[in-house]
PDB file of C-alpha atoms in Angstrom:
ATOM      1  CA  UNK A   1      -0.398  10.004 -33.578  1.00  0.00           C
ATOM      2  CA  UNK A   2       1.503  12.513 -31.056  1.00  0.00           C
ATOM      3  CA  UNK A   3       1.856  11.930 -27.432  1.00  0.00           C
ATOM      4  CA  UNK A   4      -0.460  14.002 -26.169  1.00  0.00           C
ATOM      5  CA  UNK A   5      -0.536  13.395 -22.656  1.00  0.00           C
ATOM      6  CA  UNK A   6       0.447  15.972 -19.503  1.00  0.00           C
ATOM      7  CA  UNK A   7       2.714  13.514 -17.048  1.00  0.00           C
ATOM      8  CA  UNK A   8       2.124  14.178 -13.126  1.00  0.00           C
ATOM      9  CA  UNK A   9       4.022  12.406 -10.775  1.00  0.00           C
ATOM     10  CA  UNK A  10       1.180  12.074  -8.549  1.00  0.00           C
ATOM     11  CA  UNK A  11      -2.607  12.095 -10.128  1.00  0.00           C
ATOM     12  CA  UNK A  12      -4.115  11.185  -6.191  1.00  0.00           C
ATOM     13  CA  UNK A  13      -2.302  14.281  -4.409  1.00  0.00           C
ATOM     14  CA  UNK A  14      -5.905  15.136  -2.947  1.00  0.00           C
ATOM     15  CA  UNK A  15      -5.561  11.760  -1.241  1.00  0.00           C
ATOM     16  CA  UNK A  16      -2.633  11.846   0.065  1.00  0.00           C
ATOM     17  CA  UNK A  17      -3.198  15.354   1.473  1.00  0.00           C
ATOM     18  CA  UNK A  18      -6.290  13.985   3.489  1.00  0.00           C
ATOM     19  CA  UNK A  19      -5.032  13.418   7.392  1.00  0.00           C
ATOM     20  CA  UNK A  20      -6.632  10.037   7.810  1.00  0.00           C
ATOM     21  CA  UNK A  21      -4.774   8.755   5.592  1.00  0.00           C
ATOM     22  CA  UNK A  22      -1.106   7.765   6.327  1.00  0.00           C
ATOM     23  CA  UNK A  23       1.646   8.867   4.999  1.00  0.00           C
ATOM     24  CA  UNK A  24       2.924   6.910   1.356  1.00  0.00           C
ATOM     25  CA  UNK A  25       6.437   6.158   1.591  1.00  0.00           C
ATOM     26  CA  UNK A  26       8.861   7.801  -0.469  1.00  0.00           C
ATOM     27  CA  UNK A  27       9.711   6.464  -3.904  1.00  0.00           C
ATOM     28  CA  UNK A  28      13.432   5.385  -4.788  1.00  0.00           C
ATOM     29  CA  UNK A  29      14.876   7.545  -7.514  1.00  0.00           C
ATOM     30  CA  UNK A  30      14.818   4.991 -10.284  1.00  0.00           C
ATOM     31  CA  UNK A  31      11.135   4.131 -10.118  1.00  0.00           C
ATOM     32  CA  UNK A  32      10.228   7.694 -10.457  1.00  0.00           C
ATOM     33  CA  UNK A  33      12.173   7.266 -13.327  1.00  0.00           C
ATOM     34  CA  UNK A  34      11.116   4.075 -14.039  1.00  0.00           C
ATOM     35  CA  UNK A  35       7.363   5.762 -13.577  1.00  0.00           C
ATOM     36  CA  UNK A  36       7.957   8.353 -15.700  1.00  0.00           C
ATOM     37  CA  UNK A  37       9.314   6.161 -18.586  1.00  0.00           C
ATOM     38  CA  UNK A  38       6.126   4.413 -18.424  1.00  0.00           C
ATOM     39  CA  UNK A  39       4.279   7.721 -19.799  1.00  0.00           C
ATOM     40  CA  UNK A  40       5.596   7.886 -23.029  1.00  0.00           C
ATOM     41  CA  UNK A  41       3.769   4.705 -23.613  1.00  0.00           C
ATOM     42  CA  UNK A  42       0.412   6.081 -23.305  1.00  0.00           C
ATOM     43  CA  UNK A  43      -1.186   7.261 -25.970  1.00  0.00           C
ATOM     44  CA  UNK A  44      -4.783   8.767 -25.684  1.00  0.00           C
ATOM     45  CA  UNK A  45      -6.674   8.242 -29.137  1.00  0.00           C
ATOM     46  CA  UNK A  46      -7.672  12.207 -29.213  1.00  0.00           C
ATOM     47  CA  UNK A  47      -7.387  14.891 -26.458  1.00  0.00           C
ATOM     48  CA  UNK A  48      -4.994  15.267 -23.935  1.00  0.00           C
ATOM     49  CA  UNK A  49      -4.661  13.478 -20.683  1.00  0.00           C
ATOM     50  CA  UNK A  50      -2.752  12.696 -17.794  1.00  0.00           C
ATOM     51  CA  UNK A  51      -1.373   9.356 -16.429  1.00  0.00           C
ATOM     52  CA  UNK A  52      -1.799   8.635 -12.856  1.00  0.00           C
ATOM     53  CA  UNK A  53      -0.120   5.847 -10.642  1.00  0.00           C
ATOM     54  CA  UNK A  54      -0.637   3.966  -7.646  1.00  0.00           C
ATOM     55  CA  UNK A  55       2.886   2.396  -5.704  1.00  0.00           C
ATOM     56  CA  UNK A  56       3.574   0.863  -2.900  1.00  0.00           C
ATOM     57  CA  UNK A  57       5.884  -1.670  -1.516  1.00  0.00           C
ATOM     58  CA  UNK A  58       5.259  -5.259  -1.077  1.00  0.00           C
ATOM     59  CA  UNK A  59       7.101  -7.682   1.160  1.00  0.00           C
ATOM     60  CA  UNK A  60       8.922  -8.619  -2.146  1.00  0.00           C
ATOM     61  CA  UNK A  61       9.376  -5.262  -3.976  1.00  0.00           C
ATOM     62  CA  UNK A  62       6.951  -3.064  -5.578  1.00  0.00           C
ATOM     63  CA  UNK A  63       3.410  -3.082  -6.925  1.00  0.00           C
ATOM     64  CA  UNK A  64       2.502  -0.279  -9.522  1.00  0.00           C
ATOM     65  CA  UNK A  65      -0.756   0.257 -11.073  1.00  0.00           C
ATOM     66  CA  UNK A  66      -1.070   2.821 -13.544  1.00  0.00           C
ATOM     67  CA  UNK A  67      -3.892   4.698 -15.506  1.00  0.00           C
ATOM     68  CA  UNK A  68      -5.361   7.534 -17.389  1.00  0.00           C
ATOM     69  CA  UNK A  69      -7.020  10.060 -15.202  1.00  0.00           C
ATOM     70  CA  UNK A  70     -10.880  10.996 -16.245  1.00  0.00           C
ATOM     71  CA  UNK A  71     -12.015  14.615 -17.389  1.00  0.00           C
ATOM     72  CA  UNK A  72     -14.627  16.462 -16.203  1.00  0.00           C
ATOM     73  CA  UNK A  73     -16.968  19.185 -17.844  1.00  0.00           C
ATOM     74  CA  UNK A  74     -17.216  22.324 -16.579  1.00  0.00           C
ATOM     75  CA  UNK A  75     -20.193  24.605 -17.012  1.00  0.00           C
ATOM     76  CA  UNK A  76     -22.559  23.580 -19.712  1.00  0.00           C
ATOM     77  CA  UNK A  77     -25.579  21.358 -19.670  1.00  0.00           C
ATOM     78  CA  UNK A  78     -22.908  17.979 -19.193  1.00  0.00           C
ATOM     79  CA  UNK A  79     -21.060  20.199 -15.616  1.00  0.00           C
ATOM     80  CA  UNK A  80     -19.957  17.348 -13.605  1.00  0.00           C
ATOM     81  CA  UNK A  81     -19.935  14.583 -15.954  1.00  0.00           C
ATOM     82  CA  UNK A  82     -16.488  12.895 -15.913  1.00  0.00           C
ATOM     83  CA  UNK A  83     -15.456  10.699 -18.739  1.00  0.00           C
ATOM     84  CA  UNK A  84     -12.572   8.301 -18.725  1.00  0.00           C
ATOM     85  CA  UNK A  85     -10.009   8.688 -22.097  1.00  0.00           C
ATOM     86  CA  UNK A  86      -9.764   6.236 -24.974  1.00  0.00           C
ATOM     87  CA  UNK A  87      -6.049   5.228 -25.062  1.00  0.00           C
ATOM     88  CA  UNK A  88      -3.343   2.529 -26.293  1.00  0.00           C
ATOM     89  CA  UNK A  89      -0.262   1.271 -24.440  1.00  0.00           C
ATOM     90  CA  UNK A  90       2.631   0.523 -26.622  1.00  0.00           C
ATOM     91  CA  UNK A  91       3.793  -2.494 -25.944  1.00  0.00           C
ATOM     92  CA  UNK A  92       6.946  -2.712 -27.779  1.00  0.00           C
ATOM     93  CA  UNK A  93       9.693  -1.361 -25.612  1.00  0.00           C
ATOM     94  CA  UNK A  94       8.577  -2.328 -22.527  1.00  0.00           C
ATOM     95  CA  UNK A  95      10.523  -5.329 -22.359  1.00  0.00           C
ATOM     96  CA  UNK A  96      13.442  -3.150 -22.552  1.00  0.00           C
ATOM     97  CA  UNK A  97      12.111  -1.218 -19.856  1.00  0.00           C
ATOM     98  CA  UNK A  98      13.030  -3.980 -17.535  1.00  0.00           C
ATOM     99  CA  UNK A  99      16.435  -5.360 -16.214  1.00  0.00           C
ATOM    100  CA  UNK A 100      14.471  -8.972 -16.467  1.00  0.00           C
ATOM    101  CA  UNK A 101      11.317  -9.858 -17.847  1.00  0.00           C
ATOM    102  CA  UNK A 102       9.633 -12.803 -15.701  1.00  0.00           C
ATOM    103  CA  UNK A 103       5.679 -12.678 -17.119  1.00  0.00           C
ATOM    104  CA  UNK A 104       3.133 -10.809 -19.371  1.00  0.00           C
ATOM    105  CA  UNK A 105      -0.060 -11.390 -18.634  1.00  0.00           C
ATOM    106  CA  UNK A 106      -3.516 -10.136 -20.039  1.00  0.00           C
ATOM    107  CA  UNK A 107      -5.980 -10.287 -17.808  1.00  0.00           C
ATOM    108  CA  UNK A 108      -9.478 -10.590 -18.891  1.00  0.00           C
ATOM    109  CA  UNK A 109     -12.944 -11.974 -17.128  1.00  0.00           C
ATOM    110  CA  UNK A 110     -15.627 -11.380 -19.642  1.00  0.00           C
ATOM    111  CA  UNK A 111     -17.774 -13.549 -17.594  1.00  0.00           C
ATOM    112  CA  UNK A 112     -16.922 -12.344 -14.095  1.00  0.00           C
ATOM    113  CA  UNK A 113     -20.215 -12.974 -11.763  1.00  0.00           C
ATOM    114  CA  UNK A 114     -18.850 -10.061  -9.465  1.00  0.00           C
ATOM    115  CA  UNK A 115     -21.106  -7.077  -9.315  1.00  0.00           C
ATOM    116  CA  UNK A 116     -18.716  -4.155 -10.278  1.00  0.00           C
ATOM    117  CA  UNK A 117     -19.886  -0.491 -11.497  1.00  0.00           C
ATOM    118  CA  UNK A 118     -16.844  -0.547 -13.866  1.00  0.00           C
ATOM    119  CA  UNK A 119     -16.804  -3.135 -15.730  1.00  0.00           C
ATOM    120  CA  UNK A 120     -13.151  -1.545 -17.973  1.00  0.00           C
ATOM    121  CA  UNK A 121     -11.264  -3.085 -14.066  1.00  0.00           C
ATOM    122  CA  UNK A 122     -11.880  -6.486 -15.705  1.00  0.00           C
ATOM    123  CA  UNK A 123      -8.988  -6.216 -17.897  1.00  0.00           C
ATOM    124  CA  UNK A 124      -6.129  -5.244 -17.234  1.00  0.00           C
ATOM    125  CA  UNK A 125      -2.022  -5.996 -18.390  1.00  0.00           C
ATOM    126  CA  UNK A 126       0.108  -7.508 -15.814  1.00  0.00           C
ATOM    127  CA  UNK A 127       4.097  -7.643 -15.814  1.00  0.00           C
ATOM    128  CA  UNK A 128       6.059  -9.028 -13.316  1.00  0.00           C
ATOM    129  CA  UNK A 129       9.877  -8.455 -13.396  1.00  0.00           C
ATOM    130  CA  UNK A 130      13.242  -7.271 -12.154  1.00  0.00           C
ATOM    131  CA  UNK A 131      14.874  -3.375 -11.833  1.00  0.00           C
ATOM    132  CA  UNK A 132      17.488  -2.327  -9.998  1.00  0.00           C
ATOM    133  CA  UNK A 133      17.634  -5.525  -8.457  1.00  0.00           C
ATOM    134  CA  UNK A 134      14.042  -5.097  -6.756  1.00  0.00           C
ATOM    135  CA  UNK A 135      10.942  -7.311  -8.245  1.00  0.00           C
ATOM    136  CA  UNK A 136       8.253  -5.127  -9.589  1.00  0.00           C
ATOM    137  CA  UNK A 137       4.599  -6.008 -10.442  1.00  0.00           C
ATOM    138  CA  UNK A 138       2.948  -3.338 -12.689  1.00  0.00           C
ATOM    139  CA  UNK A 139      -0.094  -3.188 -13.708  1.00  0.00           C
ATOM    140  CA  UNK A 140      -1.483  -1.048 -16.501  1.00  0.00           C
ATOM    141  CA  UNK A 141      -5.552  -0.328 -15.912  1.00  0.00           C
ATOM    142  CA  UNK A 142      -8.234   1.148 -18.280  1.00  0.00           C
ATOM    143  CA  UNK A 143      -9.442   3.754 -15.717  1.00  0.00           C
ATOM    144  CA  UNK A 144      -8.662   5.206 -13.303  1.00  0.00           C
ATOM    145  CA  UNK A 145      -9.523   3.477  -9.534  1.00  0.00           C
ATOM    146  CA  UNK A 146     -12.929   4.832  -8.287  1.00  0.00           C
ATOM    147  CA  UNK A 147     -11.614   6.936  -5.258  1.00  0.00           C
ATOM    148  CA  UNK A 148      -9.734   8.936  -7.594  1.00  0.00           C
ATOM    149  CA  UNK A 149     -11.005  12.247  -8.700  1.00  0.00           C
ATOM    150  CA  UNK A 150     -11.148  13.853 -12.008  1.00  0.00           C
ATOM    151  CA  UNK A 151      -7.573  14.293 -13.452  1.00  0.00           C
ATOM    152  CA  UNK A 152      -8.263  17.118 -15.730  1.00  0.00           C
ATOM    153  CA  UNK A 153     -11.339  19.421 -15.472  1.00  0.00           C
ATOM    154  CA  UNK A 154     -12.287  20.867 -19.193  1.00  0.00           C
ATOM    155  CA  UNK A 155     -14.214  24.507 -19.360  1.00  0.00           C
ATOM    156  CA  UNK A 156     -16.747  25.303 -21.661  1.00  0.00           C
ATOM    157  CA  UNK A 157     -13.867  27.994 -23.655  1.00  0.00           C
ATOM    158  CA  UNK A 158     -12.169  24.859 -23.899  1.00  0.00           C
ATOM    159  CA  UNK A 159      -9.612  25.482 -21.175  1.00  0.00           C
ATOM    160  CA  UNK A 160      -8.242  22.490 -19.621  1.00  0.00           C
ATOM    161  CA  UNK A 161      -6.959  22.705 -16.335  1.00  0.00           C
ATOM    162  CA  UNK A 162      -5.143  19.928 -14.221  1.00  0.00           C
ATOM    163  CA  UNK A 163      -6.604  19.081 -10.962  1.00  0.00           C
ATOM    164  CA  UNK A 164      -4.344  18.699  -7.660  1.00  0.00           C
TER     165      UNK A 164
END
């Protein structure tokens, strides 16, 4: 199956852009890279899509969560519906991705008694390890969060087109 994915460095620019919301600091060099590594290991099952992140620093180093935007119809009787993208995470290298491995955790709570619209949040991968000689806790989600907008909006021609 082909990577078929569009990477952004930033799938929440409209966020960001909105003036009550502060500033987000400015990532260090090698977890862009370390970000955009990350990519490669998404693959969506059919289509195209983009992968979106979420960073910010911790008292102890970094916490990065990290997703598949949704796409949104354009025109037709489905305008407006957004659908999140089918996808696997490769696994394999991402180890190697790391200077030091501490924990891999799958996170699951089929029988969660919390009231939540999207019930994909419930599961999610977890690493915790060292780069660069900062800790990093990244965390690899089946959606995107709910406060993010559509990542790519898809026209009835079948134009895609990425959204800011």
């Amino acid at each position: 199956m082909s990577h078929s994915h569009l990477v952004i460095r930033h799938l929440i620019r409209q966020l960001e852009k909105s003036p009550e919301r502060p500033a987000r600091p400015v990532l260090p060099d090698w977890l862009v890279d370390f970000i955009h590594s990350l990519t490669e290991n998404f693959e969506p099952f059919s289509g195209v899509a983009r992968v979106g992140y979420e960073a910010q620093q911790a008292d102890d180093g970094w916490e990065l969560a990290m997703f598949l935007g949704e796409t949104e119809i354009v025109g037709g009787a489905e305008d407006g519906e957004r659908s999140p993208v089918n996808f696997r995470f490769s696994l394999t290298d991402l180890h190697d991705r790391f200077d030091r491995v501490e924990h891999i955790y799958w996170n699951a709570f089929p029988n969660s008694h919390v009231c939540l619209d999207n019930s994909g949040d419930l599961s999610f991968l977890s690493v915790e390890g060292v780069l660069a000689g900062e800790r990093i806790r990244l965390q690899i989600h089946p959606s995107a969060p709910d406060a993010v907008g559509p990542a790519i909006r898809q026209h009835q021609d079948g134009r895609l087109e990425l959204v800011e």
